[in-house]
Coordinates of C-alpha atoms and ligand atoms in Angstrom, one line a residue:
X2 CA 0.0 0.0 0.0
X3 CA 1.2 3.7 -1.0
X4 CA 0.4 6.0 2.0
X5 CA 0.7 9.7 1.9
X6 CA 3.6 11.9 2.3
X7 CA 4.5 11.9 5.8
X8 CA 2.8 15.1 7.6
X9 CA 0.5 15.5 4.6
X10 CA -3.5 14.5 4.6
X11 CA -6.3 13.6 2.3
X12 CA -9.1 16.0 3.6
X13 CA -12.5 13.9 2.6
X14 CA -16.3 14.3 2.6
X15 CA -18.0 15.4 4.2
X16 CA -15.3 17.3 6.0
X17 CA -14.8 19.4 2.3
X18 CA -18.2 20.4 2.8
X19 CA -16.7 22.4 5.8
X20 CA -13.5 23.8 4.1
X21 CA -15.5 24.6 1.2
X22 CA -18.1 26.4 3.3
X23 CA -15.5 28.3 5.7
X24 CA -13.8 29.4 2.1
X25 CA -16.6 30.6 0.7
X26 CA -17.2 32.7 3.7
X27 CA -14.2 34.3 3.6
X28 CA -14.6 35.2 0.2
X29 CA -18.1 36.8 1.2
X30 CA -16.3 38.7 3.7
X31 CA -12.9 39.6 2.2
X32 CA -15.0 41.0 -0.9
X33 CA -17.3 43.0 1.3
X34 CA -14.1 44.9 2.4
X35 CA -12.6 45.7 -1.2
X36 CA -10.3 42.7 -1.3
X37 CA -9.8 40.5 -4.7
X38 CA -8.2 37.3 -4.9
X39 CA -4.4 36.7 -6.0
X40 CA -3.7 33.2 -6.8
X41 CA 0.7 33.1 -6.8
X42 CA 2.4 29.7 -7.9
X43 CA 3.6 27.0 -5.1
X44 CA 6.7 27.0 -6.7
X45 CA 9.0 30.3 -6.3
X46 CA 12.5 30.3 -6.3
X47 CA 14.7 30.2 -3.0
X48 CA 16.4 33.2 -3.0
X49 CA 12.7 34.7 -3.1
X50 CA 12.2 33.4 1.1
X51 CA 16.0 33.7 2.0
X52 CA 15.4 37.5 1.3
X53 CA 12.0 38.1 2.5
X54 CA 11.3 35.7 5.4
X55 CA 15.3 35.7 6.4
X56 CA 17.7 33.6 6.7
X57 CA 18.0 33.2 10.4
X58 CA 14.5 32.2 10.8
X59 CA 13.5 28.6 12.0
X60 CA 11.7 28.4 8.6
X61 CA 14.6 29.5 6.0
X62 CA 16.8 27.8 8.2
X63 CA 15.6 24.3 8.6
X64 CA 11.9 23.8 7.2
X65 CA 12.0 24.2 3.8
X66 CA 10.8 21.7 0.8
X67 CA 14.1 23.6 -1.5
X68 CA 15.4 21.2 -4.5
X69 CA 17.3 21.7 -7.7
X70 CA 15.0 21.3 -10.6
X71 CA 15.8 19.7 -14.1
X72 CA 17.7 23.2 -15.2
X73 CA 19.8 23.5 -12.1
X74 CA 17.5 26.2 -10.5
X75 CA 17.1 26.3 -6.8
X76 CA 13.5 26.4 -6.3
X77 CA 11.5 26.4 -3.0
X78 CA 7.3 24.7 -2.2
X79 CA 6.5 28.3 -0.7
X80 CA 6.5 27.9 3.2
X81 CA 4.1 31.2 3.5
X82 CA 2.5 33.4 0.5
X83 CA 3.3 36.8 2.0
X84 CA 6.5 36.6 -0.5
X85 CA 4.7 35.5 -3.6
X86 CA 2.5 38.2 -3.6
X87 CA 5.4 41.3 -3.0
X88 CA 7.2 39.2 -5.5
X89 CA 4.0 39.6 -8.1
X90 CA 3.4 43.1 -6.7
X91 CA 7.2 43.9 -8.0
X92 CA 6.6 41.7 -10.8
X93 CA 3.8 43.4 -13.0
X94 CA 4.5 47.2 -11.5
X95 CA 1.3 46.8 -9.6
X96 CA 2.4 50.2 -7.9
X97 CA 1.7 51.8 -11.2
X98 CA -2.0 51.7 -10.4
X99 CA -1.2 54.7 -8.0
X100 CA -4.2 52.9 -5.6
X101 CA -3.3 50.5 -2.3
X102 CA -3.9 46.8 -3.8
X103 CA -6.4 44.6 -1.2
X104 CA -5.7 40.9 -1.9
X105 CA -6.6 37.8 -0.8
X106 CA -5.5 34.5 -1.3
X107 CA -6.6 30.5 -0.2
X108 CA -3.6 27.8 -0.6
X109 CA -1.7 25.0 0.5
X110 CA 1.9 26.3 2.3
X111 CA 4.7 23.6 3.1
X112 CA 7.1 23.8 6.3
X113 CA 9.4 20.6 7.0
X114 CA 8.2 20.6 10.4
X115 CA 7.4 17.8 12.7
X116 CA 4.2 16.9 12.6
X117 CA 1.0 16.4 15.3
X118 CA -2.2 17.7 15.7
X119 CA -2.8 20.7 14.0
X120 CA 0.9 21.1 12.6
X121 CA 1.2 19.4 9.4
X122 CA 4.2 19.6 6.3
X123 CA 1.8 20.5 3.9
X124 CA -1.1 23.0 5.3
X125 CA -3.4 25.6 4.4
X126 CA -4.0 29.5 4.8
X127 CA -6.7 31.8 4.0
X128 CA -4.5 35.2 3.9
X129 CA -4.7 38.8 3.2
X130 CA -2.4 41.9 2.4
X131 CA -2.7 45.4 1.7
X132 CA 0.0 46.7 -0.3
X133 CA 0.5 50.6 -0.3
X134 CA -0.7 52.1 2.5
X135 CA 1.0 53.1 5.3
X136 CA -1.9 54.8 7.8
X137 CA -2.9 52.8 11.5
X138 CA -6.2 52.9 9.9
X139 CA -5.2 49.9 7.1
X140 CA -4.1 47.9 10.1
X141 CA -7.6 48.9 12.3
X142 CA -9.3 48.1 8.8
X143 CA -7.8 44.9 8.3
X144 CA -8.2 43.3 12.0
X145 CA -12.1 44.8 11.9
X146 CA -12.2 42.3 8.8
X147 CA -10.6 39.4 10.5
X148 CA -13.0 39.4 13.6
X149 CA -15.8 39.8 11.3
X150 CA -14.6 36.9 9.3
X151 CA -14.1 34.8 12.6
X152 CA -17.4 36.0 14.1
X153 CA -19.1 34.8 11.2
X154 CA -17.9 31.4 11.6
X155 CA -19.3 31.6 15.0
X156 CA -16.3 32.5 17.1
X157 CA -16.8 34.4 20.0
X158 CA -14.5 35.4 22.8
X159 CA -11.7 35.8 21.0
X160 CA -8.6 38.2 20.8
X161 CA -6.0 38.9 19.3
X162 CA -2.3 39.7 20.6
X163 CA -0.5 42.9 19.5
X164 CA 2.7 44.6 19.5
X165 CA 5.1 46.9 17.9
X166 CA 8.5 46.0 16.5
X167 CA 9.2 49.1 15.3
X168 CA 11.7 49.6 12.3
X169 CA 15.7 50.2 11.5
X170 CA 15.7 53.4 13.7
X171 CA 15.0 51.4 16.9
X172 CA 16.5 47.7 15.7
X173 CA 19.8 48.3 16.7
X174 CA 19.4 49.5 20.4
X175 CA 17.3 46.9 20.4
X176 CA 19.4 43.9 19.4
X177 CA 22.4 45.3 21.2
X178 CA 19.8 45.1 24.4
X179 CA 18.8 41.8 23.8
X180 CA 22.6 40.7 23.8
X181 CA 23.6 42.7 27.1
X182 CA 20.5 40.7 28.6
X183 CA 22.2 37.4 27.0
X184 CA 25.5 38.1 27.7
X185 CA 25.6 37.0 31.6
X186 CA 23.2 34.0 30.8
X187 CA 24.7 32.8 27.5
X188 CA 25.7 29.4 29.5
X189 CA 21.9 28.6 29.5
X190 CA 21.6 28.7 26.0
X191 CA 21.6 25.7 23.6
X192 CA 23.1 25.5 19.9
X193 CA 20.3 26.7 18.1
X194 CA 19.8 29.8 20.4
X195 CA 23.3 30.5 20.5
X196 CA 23.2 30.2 16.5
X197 CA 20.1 33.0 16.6
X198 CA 21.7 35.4 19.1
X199 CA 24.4 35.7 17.2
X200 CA 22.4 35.8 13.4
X201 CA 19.7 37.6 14.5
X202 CA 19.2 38.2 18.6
X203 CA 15.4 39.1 17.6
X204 CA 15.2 35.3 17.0
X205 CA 15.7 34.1 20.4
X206 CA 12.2 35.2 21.2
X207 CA 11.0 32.3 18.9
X208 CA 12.9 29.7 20.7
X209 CA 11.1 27.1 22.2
X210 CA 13.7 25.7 25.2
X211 CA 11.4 26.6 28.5
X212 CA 14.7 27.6 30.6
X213 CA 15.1 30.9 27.7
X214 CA 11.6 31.1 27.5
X215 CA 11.8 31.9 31.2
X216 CA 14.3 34.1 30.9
X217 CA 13.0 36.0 28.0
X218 CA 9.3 36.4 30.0
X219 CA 11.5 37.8 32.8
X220 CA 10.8 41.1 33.8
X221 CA 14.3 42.7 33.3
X222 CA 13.9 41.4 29.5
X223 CA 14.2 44.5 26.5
X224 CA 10.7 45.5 25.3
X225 CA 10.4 47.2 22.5
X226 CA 7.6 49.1 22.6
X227 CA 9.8 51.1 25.9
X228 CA 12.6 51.9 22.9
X229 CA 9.8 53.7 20.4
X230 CA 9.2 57.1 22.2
X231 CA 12.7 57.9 22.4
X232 CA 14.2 56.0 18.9
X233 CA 11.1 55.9 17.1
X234 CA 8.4 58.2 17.9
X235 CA 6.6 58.1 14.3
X236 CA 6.3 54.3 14.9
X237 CA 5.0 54.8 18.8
X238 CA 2.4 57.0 17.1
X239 CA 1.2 54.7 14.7
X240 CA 1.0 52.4 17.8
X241 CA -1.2 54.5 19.8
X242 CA -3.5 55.3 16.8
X243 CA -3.7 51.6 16.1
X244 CA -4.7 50.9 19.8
X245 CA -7.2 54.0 19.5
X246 CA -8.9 52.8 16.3
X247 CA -9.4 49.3 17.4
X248 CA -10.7 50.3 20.5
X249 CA -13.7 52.6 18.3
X250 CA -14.0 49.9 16.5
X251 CA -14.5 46.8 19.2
X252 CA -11.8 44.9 18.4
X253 CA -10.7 43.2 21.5
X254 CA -7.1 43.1 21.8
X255 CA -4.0 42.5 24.7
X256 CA -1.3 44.0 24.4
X257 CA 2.0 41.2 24.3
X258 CA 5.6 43.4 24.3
X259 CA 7.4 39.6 23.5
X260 CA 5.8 39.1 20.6
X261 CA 8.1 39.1 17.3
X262 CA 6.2 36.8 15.3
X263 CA 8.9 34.1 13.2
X264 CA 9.5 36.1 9.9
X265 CA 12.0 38.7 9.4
X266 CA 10.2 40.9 7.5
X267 CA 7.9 42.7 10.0
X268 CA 8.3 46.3 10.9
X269 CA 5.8 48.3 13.2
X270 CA 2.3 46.3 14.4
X271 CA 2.6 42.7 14.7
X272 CA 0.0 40.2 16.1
X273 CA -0.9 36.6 16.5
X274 CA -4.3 35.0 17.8
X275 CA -4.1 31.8 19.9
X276 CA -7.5 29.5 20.3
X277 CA -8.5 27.1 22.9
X278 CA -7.6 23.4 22.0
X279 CA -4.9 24.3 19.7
X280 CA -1.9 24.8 22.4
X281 CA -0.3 27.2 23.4
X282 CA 3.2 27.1 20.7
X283 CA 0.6 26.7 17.9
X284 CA -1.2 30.3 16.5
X285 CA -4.7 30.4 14.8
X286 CA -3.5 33.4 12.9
X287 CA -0.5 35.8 12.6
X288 CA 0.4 39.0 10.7
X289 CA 1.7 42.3 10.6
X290 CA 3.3 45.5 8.8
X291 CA 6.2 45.0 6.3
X292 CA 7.2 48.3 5.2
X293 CA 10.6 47.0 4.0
X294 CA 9.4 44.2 2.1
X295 CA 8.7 45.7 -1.6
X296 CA 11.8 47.8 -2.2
X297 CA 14.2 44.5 -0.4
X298 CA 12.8 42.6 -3.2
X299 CA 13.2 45.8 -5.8
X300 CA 9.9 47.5 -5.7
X301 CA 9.2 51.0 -5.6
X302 CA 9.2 51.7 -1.7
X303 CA 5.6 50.3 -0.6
X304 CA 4.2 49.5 2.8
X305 CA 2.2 46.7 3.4
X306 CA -0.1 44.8 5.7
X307 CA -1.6 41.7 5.7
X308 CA -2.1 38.0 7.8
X309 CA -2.7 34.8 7.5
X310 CA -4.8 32.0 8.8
X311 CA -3.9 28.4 9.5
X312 CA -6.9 26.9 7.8
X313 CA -6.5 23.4 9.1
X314 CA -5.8 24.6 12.7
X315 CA -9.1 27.2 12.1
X316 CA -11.2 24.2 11.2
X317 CA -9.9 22.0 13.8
X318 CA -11.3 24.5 16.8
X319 CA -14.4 25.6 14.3
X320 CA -17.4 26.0 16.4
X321 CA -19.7 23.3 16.2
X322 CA -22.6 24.8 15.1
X323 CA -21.1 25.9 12.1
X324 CA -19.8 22.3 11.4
X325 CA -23.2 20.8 12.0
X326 CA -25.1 23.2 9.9
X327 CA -22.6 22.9 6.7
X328 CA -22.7 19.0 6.9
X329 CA -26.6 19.0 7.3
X330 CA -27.1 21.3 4.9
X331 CA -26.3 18.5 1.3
X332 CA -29.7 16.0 1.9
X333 CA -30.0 14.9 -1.4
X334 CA -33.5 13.3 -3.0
X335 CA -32.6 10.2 -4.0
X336 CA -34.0 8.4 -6.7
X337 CA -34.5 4.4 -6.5
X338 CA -35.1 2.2 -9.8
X339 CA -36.4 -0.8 -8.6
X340 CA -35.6 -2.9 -11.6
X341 CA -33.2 -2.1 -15.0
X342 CA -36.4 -1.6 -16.9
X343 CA -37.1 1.7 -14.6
X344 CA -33.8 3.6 -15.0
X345 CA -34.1 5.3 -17.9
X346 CA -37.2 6.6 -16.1
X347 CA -35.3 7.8 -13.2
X348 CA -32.7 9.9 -15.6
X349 CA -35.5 11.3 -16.8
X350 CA -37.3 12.4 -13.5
X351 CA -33.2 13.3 -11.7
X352 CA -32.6 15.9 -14.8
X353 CA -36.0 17.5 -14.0
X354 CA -35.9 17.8 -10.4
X355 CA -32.1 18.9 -10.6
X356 CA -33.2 21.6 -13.1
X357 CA -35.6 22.6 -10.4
X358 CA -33.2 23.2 -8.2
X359 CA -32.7 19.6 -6.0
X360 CA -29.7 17.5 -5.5
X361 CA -30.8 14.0 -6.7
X362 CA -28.7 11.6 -6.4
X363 CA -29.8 8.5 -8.2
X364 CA -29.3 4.8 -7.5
X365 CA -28.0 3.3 -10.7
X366 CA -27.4 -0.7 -9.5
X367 CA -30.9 -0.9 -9.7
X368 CA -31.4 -3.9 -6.8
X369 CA -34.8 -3.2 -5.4
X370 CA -36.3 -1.4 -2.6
X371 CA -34.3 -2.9 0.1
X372 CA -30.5 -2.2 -1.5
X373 CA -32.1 1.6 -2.7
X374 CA -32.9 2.9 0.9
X375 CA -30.4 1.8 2.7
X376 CA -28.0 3.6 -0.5
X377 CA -30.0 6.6 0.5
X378 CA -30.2 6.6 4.4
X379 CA -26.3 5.6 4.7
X380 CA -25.8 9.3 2.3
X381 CA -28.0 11.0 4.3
X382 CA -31.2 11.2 2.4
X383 CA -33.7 13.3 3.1
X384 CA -36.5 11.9 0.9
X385 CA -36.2 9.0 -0.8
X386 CA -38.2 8.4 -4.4
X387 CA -39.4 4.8 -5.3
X388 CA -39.5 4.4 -9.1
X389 CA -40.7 1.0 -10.1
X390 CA -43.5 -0.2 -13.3
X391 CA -46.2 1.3 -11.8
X392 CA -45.4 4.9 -11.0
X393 CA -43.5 4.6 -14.4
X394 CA -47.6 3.7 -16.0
X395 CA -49.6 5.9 -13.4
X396 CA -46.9 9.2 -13.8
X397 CA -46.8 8.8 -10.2
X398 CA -43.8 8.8 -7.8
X399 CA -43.4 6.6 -4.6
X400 CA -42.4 9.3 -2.1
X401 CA -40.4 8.2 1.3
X402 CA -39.8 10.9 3.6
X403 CA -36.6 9.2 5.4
X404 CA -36.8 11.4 8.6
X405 CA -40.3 11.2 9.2
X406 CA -40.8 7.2 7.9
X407 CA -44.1 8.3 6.0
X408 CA -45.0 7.3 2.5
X409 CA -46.9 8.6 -0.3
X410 CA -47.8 8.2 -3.8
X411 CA -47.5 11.7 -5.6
X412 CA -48.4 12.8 -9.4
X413 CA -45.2 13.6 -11.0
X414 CA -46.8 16.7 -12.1
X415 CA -47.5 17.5 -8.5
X416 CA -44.1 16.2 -7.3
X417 CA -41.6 19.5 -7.0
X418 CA -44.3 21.0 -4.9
X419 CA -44.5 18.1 -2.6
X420 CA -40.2 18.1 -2.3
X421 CA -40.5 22.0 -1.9
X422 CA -42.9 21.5 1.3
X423 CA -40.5 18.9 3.0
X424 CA -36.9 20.7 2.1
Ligands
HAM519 P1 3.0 32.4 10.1 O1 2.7 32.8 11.5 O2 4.2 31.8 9.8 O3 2.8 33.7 9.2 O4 1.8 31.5 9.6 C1 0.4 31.9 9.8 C2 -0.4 30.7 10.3 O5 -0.2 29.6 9.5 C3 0.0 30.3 11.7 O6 -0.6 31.1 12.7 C4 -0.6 28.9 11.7 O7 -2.0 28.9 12.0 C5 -0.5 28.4 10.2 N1 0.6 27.5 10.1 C6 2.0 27.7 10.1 N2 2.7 26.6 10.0 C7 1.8 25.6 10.1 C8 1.9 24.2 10.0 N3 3.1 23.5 9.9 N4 0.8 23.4 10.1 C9 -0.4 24.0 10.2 N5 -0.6 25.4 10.2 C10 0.5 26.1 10.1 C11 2.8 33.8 7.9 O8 2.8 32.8 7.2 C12 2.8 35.2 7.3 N6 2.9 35.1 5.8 C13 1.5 35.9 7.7 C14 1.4 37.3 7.2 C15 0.7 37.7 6.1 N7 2.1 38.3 7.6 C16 1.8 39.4 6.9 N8 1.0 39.0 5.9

């Protein structure tokens, strides 16, 4: 027996049903706010996420699906899609436009990580970036979308985790903190950790060893958000005004000054949203600002905004009612033939009632009653339709409503009025 790919699923029915369903709400959503989809390829090349994501992150470093393909290129399954779509923006001179591009996109990602529940090598996001503006209001805008995407999905309770990271003007001070913080502890740090102070000190506040986690939730720990009024006070004001406008507008945040999120491209707001049942190392959602990111990969200088959402780890902790209502919601009519002689007959009647509007699913081994309704009560039938010689001579139709048990012999002309009254 072939298996699949370690860390990568089949996702089957009627499960679909529910990633279909949560997709098309975010579509709904995302184009009620202005946003259009951008679909970028899987495949990018590797110098695309060694500039962009960085070099020194866990993901760069150590997760990535990168091979040489047939002409010697380098190429890389794209861990995130943040990249793919500054890479297009650069690509066709989307900046021309003169207008801030919304965009959405809905894909598979691939991190070589190790896998359990809810972390998967090949795994899906529902994402979203603004490219071109630069105003606390975009970044208001975009979380008042999120929270009405995860409201309509019947989330309630939640909030999301913010912070500032500021930019260049406050990085160094920064970094050169977080070393003096290191530098009389540096004994309890392990390989990788010593590998990320020196790379990229910012990185040590993804590390997952408990004894720096410890130390980096200590209270003598840098923050970054103290540094901004001194070294950055245009990014401490877009703070504030972020904070203000989410506030007016309901969104229920906390304020986190350790979180840097794992990419290397965030300047100013960051944020992450955690949910019940998936622990507490693995995020619902993440984003942030990345003013740098267009003009590092040779854009015109562009700010941008944007998250994304770990579809796989959003439907595991999906509210229930949403999941019921989705799967409940396909109860086909299914037609059953009782003998070969009657199927043309229920071709006939399926096309008819589908071109009314019905799902009709129809029984084709045509094995008599018995064989037909269990066929249709194992799918999840809601009416069942007995086809046999007579109904075929009468024009009648041998109607079984499978919830109720009751039976009924219906005109076919008749008929769609009698489905319409029971579905
Ligand atoms: P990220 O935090 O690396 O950010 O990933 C976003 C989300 O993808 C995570 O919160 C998580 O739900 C999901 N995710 C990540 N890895 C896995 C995995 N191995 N298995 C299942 N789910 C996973 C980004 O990717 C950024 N591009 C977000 C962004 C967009 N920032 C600005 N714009």
């Amino acid at each position: 027996m072939i298996t699949s790919v370690k860390g990568t699923r089949d996702l089957l029915p009627p499960d679909t049903r529910v990633w279909n369903r949560v997709e098309a709400v975010a579509r709904e959503v995302f184009a009620l706010y202005g946003f259009d989809e951008i679909r970028t390829p899987v495949l990018e090349s590797t110098e695309l996420f060694v500039r962009s994501v960085g070099e020194s992150t866990d993901i760069v470093h150590k997760e990535m699906y990168t091979f040489t393909d047939r002409g010697d290129r380098s190429v890389t399954l794209r861990p995130e899609n943040t990249a793919g779509v500054a890479r297009a923006y650069v690509e066709h001179a989307m900046a021309q436009a003169g207008r801030p591009w919304k965009l959405y996109y809905i894909g598979p990602q691939f991190r070589y990580e190790r896998p359990q529940k809810g972390r998967y090598r090949e795994f899906r996001q529902i994402g979203a970036e603004v490219l071109g503006a630069a105003d606390a209001a975009a970044d208001a805008e975009l979380l008042v979308m999120l929270f009405d995407f995860l409201l309509r999905l019947g989330f309630t309770g939640v909030s999301v985790s913010l912070n500032s990271v500021g930019t260049e003007a406050t990085r160094p001070a920064f970094v050169d903190a977080i070393r003096s913080f290191f530098s009389s502890n540096e004994k309890t740090l392990g390989d990788d950790d010593r590998r990320r102070l020196a790379e990229n000190p910012l990185r040590v506040l993804d590390s997952k060893d408990p004894a720096v986690r410890q130390l980096v939730a200590s209270p003598g720990f840098p923050k970054m958000v103290d540094l901004l009024p001194t070294l950055d006070p245009a990014s401490d004001a877009h703070y504030r005004e972020l904070k203000v406008l989410l506030v007016a507008s309901n969104v229920p945040f906390k304020e986190d000054p350790l979180l840097v999120r794992g990419l290397d491209y965030y300047t100013r707001t960051v944020f992450e949203m955690t949910a019940e049942g998936l622990g507490a190392q693995n995020a619902l959602l993440g984003g942030g600002r990345y003013d740098k990111l267009v003009s590092d990969l040779g854009g015109p200088k562009t700010p941008g905004i944007g998250f994304a959402i770990g579809e796989d780890r959003l439907i595991d902790v999906l509210p229930e009612a949403f999941r019921k209502v989705t799967i409940d919601d396909v109860r086909p009519v299914t037609l059953i033939p009782l003998d070969r002689n009657d199927v043309a007959d229920a071709l006939v009647l399926a096309k008819e009632l589908r071109g009314a509007g019905f799902a009709v699913d129809v029984v084709t081994a045509a094995k008599g009653p018995g064989y037909g309704l269990k066929v249709a009560e194992r799918s999840g039938a809601a009416v069942a339709i007995l086809l046999g010689q007579k109904e075929r001579e009468e024009r009648t139709a041998n109607l079984k409503d499978l919830a109720g048990r009751t039976q009924e012999v219906i005109p076919r002309a008749g008929l769609i009025e009698a489905l319409r009254a029971r579905l």
